[in-house]
N, CA and C of each residue as an Amber inpcrd file, in Angstrom:
protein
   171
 -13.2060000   0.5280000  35.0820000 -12.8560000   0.9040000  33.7140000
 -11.6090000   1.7990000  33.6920000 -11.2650000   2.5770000  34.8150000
 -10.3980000   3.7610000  34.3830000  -9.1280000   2.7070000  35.0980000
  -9.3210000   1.8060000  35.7960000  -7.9340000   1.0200000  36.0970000
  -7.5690000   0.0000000  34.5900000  -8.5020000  -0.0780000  33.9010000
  -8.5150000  -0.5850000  32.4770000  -7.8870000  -0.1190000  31.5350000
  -8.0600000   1.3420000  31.3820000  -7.3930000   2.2220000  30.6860000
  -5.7670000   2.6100000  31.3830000  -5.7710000   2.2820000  32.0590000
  -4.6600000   3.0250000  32.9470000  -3.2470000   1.9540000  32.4330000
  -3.9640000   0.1950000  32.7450000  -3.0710000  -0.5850000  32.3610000
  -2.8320000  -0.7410000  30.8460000  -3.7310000  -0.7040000  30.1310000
  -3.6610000  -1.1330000  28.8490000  -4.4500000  -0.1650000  27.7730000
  -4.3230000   1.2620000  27.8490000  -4.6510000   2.4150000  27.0970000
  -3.5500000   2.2430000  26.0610000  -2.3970000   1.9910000  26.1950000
  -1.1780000   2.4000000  25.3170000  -1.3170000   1.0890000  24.3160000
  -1.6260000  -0.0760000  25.0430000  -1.7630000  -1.2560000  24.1060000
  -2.7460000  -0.8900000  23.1910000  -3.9790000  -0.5930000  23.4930000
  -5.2540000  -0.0300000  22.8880000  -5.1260000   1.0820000  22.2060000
  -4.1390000   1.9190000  22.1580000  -4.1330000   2.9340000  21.4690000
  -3.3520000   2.3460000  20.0110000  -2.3570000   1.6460000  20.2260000
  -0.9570000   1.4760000  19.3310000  -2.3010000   0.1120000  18.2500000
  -3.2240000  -0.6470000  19.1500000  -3.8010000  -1.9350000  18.1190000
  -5.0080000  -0.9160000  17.3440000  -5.3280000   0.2960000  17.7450000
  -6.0140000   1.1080000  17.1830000  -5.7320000   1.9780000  15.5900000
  -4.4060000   2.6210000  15.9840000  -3.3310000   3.0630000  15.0170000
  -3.1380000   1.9440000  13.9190000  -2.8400000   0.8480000  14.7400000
  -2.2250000  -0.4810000  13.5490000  -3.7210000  -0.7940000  12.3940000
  -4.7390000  -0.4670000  13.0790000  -6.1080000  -1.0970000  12.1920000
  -6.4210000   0.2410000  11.3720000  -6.1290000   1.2730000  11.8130000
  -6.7190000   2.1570000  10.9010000  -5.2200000   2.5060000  10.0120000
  -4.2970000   1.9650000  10.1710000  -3.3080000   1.9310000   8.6380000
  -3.6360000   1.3020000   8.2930000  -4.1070000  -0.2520000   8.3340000
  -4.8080000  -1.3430000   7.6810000  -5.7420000  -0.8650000   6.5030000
  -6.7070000  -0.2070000   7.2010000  -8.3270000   0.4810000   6.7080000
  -7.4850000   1.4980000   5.6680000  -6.7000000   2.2030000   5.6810000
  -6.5880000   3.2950000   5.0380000  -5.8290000   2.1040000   3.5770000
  -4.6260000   1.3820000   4.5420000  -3.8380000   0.4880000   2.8800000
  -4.8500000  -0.2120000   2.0710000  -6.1410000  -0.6650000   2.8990000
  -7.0460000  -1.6240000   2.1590000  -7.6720000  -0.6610000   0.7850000
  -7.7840000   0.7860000   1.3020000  -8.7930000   1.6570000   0.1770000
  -7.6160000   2.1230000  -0.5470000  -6.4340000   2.3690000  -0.3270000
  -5.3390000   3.4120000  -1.1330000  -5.2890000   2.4620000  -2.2210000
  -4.2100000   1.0450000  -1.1750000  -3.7250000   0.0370000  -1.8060000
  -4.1270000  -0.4750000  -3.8200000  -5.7250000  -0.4840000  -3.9580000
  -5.7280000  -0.7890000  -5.2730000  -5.7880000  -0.0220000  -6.3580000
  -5.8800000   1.5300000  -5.6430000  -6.1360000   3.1730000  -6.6630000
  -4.6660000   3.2460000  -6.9340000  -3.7690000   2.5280000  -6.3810000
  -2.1470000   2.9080000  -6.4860000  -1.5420000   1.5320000  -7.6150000
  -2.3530000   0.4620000  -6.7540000  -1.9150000  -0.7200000  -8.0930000
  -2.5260000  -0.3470000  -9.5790000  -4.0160000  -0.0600000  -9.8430000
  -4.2000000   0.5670000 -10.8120000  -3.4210000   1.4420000 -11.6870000
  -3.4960000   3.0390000 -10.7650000  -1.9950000   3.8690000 -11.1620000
  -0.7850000   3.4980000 -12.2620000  -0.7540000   2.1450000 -11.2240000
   0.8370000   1.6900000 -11.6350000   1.0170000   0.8270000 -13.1410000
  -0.5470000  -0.0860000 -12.6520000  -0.3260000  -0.5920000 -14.0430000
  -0.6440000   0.0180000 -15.4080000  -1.3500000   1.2320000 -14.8880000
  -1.3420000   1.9850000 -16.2440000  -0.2710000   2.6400000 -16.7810000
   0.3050000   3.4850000 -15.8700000   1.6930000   3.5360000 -16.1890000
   2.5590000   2.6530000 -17.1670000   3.0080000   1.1630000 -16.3390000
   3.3410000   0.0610000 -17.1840000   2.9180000   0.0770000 -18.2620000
   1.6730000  -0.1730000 -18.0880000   0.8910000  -0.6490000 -19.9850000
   0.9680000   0.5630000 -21.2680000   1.3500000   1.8020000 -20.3710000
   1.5280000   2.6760000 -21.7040000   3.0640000   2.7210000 -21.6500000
   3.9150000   2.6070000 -20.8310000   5.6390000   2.8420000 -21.0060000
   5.6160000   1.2620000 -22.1570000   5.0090000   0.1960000 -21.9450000
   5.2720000  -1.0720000 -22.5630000   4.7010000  -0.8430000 -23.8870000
   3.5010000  -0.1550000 -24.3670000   3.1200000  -0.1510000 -25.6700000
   3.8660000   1.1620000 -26.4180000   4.7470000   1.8670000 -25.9380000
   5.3300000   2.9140000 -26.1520000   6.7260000   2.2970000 -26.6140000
   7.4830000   1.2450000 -26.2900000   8.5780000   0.7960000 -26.9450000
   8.4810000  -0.4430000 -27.1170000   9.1260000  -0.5880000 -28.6080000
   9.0790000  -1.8620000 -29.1730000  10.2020000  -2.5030000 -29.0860000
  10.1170000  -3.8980000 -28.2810000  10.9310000  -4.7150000 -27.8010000
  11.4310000  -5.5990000 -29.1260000  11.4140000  -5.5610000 -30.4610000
  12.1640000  -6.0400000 -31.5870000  13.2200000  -4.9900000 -31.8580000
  12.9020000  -3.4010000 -31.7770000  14.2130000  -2.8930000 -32.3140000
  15.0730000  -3.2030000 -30.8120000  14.3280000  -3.1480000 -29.3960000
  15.5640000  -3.0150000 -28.4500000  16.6090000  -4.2880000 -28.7310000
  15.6330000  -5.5660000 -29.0690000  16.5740000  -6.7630000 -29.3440000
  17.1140000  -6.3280000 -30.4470000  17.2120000  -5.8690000 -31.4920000
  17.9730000  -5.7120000 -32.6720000  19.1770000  -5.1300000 -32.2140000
  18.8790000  -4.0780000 -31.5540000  20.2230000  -3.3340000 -30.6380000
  21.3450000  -4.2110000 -30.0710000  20.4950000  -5.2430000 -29.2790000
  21.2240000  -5.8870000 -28.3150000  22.2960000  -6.8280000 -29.1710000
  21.7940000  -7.4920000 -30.0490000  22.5420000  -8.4620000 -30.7700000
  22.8460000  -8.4900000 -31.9680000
């Protein structure tokens, strides 16, 4: 086992690191899409896209 670790600890460490950013983006990931689209949905019901076109043209 410790000639196991010796060759391939660093591989095992780095596929370790890579899964637990995984684990962490899987739980953040949809509290942040949420976030966002609320954001959106109140900046979008907050201006009315007839006067911006009236502006425009």
């Amino acid at each position: 086992m410790d000639v196991f670790l010796q060759e391939h600890g660093k591989t095992i460490f780095v596929a370790v690191c890579i899964l637990l950013l995984v684990g962490v983006a899987y739980v953040v990931g949809p509290i942040i899409s949420q976030a966002i689209k609320s954001v959106v949905s109140g900046y979008s019901t907050s201006v009315n896209f007839n006067s911006v076109a009236g502006k425009i043209s």
